Amino acid sequence: MILMPEQNGPDLAELFVLFPPADYLRALEAVSPAQVPQPYGGLLVHEHHMTVTVEAHHGGLVDVRVLEERRENEAYARKILLALQKTGKIVQFGLMRIHLNCCTAAVRDEILSKRTPLGRILIEHNVLRRIEPTAYLRAVPGPAMMEWFGLAEPLPTYGRLALIHCDGKPAVELLEIVAPE
């Protein structure tokens, strides 16, 4: 069962219309930051880019793998995985919708190239940004997510909804779910 959190951030229902969760999520429910156990709390309950956070936690750089994408005018959405460069192990699943009109041409081109994780792009281009977590989630993976994370059974994990404000404007809506530990 998917229980939509009440929050002022990304519209999870709209992200799920773009990328229906039937194959990758069995259950999703909102939890308070205090209900996010370690090591998930350290991975999620902060105002930093997940790219940098999962790289520090796992001791290595990550690459982005774009599973699906949609584009409508200046809105670009994608379903992604972050994988460790050294081993290929998947450490994070994500959905994002980026409002490209909030980005410079160089940032837009790099995002659309699908070669670099978003957090690294924004950092390398010195985009003035603020990450605003808006909800924390407990997730039970569905069959596709179990396969991506290399799970034999649907171990619960945690995630968050967040907005990235670029140059003072809400530019990116995110659902980020880390691999179970």
Short mmCIF file of C-alpha atoms in Angstrom, two decimals:
data_model
loop_
_atom_site.label_atom_id
_atom_site.label_comp_id
_atom_site.label_asym_id
_atom_site.label_seq_id
_atom_site.Cartn_x
_atom_site.Cartn_y
_atom_site.Cartn_z
CA MET A 1 0.00 0.00 0.00
CA ILE A 2 1.29 3.43 -0.91
CA LEU A 3 0.36 6.12 1.61
CA MET A 4 1.04 9.60 0.28
CA PRO A 5 2.73 11.88 2.82
CA GLU A 6 1.22 15.24 3.56
CA GLN A 7 3.86 17.79 2.69
CA ASN A 8 4.62 20.94 0.77
CA GLY A 9 7.29 19.41 -1.42
CA PRO A 10 7.33 17.27 -4.54
CA ASP A 11 3.99 15.95 -5.73
CA LEU A 12 4.54 12.22 -5.30
CA ALA A 13 1.26 11.40 -7.05
CA GLU A 14 2.45 13.30 -10.15
CA LEU A 15 5.83 11.54 -10.09
CA PHE A 16 3.99 8.21 -9.85
CA VAL A 17 1.84 9.14 -12.87
CA LEU A 18 5.08 9.61 -14.83
CA PHE A 19 6.64 6.42 -13.45
CA PRO A 20 3.95 4.08 -11.99
CA PRO A 21 5.28 2.26 -8.91
CA ALA A 22 3.53 -1.11 -9.36
CA ASP A 23 6.72 -2.98 -10.33
CA TYR A 24 9.19 -1.26 -8.02
CA LEU A 25 7.35 -0.45 -4.76
CA ARG A 26 5.17 -2.71 -2.62
CA ALA A 27 4.59 -0.17 0.14
CA LEU A 28 5.54 3.37 1.04
CA GLU A 29 4.62 5.30 4.16
CA ALA A 30 5.65 8.59 5.71
CA VAL A 31 7.72 8.51 8.89
CA SER A 32 9.16 11.25 11.07
CA PRO A 33 12.91 11.98 10.90
CA ALA A 34 13.24 10.39 14.37
CA GLN A 35 11.76 7.15 12.98
CA VAL A 36 14.49 6.78 10.37
CA PRO A 37 16.98 4.33 11.94
CA GLN A 38 20.73 4.36 11.36
CA PRO A 39 22.47 4.07 8.99
CA TYR A 40 19.51 5.45 6.98
CA GLY A 41 19.22 8.55 9.17
CA GLY A 42 22.77 9.55 8.31
CA LEU A 43 22.11 8.89 4.63
CA LEU A 44 18.81 10.79 4.44
CA VAL A 45 18.15 13.22 7.29
CA HIS A 46 20.28 16.17 6.13
CA GLU A 47 20.28 19.04 3.64
CA HIS A 48 23.04 17.78 1.35
CA HIS A 49 23.11 16.17 -2.09
CA MET A 50 22.51 12.44 -1.98
CA THR A 51 25.24 11.95 -4.59
CA VAL A 52 27.89 13.23 -2.16
CA THR A 53 26.31 11.48 0.84
CA VAL A 54 26.14 8.00 -0.70
CA GLU A 55 29.66 8.40 -2.13
CA ALA A 56 31.02 9.24 1.33
CA HIS A 57 29.04 6.41 2.96
CA HIS A 58 30.17 3.78 0.45
CA GLY A 59 33.71 5.12 -0.02
CA GLY A 60 33.57 5.59 -3.78
CA LEU A 61 32.14 7.59 -6.66
CA VAL A 62 28.76 6.76 -8.18
CA ASP A 63 27.48 6.78 -11.75
CA VAL A 64 23.92 7.46 -12.84
CA ARG A 65 21.87 4.92 -14.80
CA VAL A 66 18.76 6.38 -16.40
CA LEU A 67 16.04 3.71 -16.55
CA GLU A 68 13.27 5.86 -18.04
CA GLU A 69 12.77 9.50 -18.93
CA ARG A 70 9.99 11.86 -19.93
CA ARG A 71 10.13 15.39 -21.26
CA GLU A 72 7.29 17.86 -21.57
CA ASN A 73 8.33 21.38 -22.56
CA GLU A 74 10.74 22.57 -19.85
CA ALA A 75 10.00 19.68 -17.44
CA TYR A 76 12.38 16.73 -17.67
CA ALA A 77 11.67 13.69 -15.49
CA ARG A 78 13.63 10.50 -15.05
CA LYS A 79 13.76 7.28 -13.08
CA ILE A 80 17.36 6.53 -12.11
CA LEU A 81 19.74 4.33 -10.18
CA LEU A 82 23.03 5.38 -8.63
CA ALA A 83 25.68 2.67 -8.91
CA LEU A 84 29.14 2.47 -7.37
CA GLN A 85 31.74 2.98 -10.11
CA LYS A 86 34.09 0.31 -8.76
CA THR A 87 31.59 -2.53 -8.32
CA GLY A 88 28.39 -1.54 -10.13
CA LYS A 89 26.43 -2.14 -6.91
CA ILE A 90 23.19 -0.12 -6.88
CA VAL A 91 23.07 2.12 -3.81
CA GLN A 92 20.09 4.39 -4.58
CA PHE A 93 16.88 4.56 -6.60
CA GLY A 94 15.36 7.89 -7.56
CA LEU A 95 12.62 9.72 -9.37
CA MET A 96 13.16 13.34 -10.28
CA ARG A 97 11.50 16.10 -12.20
CA ILE A 98 13.78 18.95 -13.22
CA HIS A 99 12.46 22.31 -14.36
CA LEU A 100 15.04 23.00 -17.05
CA ASN A 101 14.13 26.67 -17.33
CA CYS A 102 15.78 27.07 -13.90
CA CYS A 103 19.13 25.84 -15.30
CA THR A 104 21.81 27.41 -17.45
CA ALA A 105 22.32 25.97 -20.93
CA ALA A 106 25.50 24.19 -19.79
CA VAL A 107 23.76 22.57 -16.79
CA ARG A 108 20.76 21.62 -18.95
CA ASP A 109 23.01 20.00 -21.58
CA GLU A 110 24.89 18.00 -18.97
CA ILE A 111 21.66 16.80 -17.31
CA LEU A 112 20.22 15.73 -20.66
CA SER A 113 23.45 13.89 -21.55
CA LYS A 114 22.57 11.34 -18.79
CA ARG A 115 26.26 10.77 -17.96
CA THR A 116 26.63 12.43 -14.55
CA PRO A 117 24.58 12.35 -11.33
CA LEU A 118 22.58 15.55 -10.82
CA GLY A 119 24.24 16.49 -7.53
CA ARG A 120 27.69 16.39 -9.09
CA ILE A 121 26.50 18.52 -12.04
CA LEU A 122 25.10 21.22 -9.75
CA ILE A 123 28.24 21.20 -7.58
CA GLU A 124 30.67 21.31 -10.53
CA HIS A 125 28.77 24.20 -12.13
CA ASN A 126 28.69 26.12 -8.83
CA VAL A 127 24.90 26.45 -8.97
CA LEU A 128 23.64 28.29 -5.90
CA ARG A 129 21.39 25.62 -4.40
CA ARG A 130 19.52 24.61 -1.29
CA ILE A 131 18.28 21.09 -0.63
CA GLU A 132 14.99 20.98 1.29
CA PRO A 133 13.87 17.55 2.52
CA THR A 134 10.08 17.63 2.80
CA ALA A 135 9.19 14.08 3.94
CA TYR A 136 10.87 10.87 5.07
CA LEU A 137 9.61 7.48 3.97
CA ARG A 138 9.73 3.80 4.82
CA ALA A 139 9.68 1.77 1.61
CA VAL A 140 9.15 -1.91 0.88
CA PRO A 141 10.70 -2.77 -2.50
CA GLY A 142 8.71 -4.43 -5.27
CA PRO A 143 10.19 -7.00 -7.70
CA ALA A 144 12.08 -4.53 -9.92
CA MET A 145 13.64 -2.67 -6.99
CA MET A 146 14.55 -5.99 -5.35
CA GLU A 147 16.39 -6.96 -8.53
CA TRP A 148 18.18 -3.58 -8.77
CA PHE A 149 19.25 -3.79 -5.11
CA GLY A 150 20.20 -7.49 -5.37
CA LEU A 151 17.63 -8.61 -2.76
CA ALA A 152 16.21 -12.11 -2.37
CA GLU A 153 13.35 -10.77 -0.24
CA PRO A 154 11.69 -7.35 0.09
CA LEU A 155 13.72 -5.86 2.94
CA PRO A 156 12.33 -2.51 4.10
CA THR A 157 14.43 0.54 3.45
CA TYR A 158 14.08 4.31 3.72
CA GLY A 159 13.91 7.34 1.50
CA ARG A 160 12.97 10.97 1.33
CA LEU A 161 11.16 13.53 -0.75
CA ALA A 162 13.07 16.74 -1.34
CA LEU A 163 13.19 19.92 -3.36
CA ILE A 164 16.36 21.43 -4.75
CA HIS A 165 16.13 25.20 -5.02
CA CYS A 166 18.52 26.60 -7.65
CA ASP A 167 19.23 30.31 -7.50
CA GLY A 168 16.29 30.67 -5.11
CA LYS A 169 13.74 28.84 -7.30
CA PRO A 170 12.34 25.32 -6.69
CA ALA A 171 13.99 23.60 -9.65
CA VAL A 172 14.09 19.87 -8.86
CA GLU A 173 11.57 17.52 -7.24
CA LEU A 174 13.05 14.30 -5.85
CA LEU A 175 12.08 10.91 -4.47
CA GLU A 176 15.26 9.18 -3.23
CA ILE A 177 15.32 5.65 -1.78
CA VAL A 178 18.57 4.10 -0.55
CA ALA A 179 19.41 0.40 -0.87
CA PRO A 180 18.78 -1.65 2.28
CA GLU A 181 21.80 -2.14 4.52
#
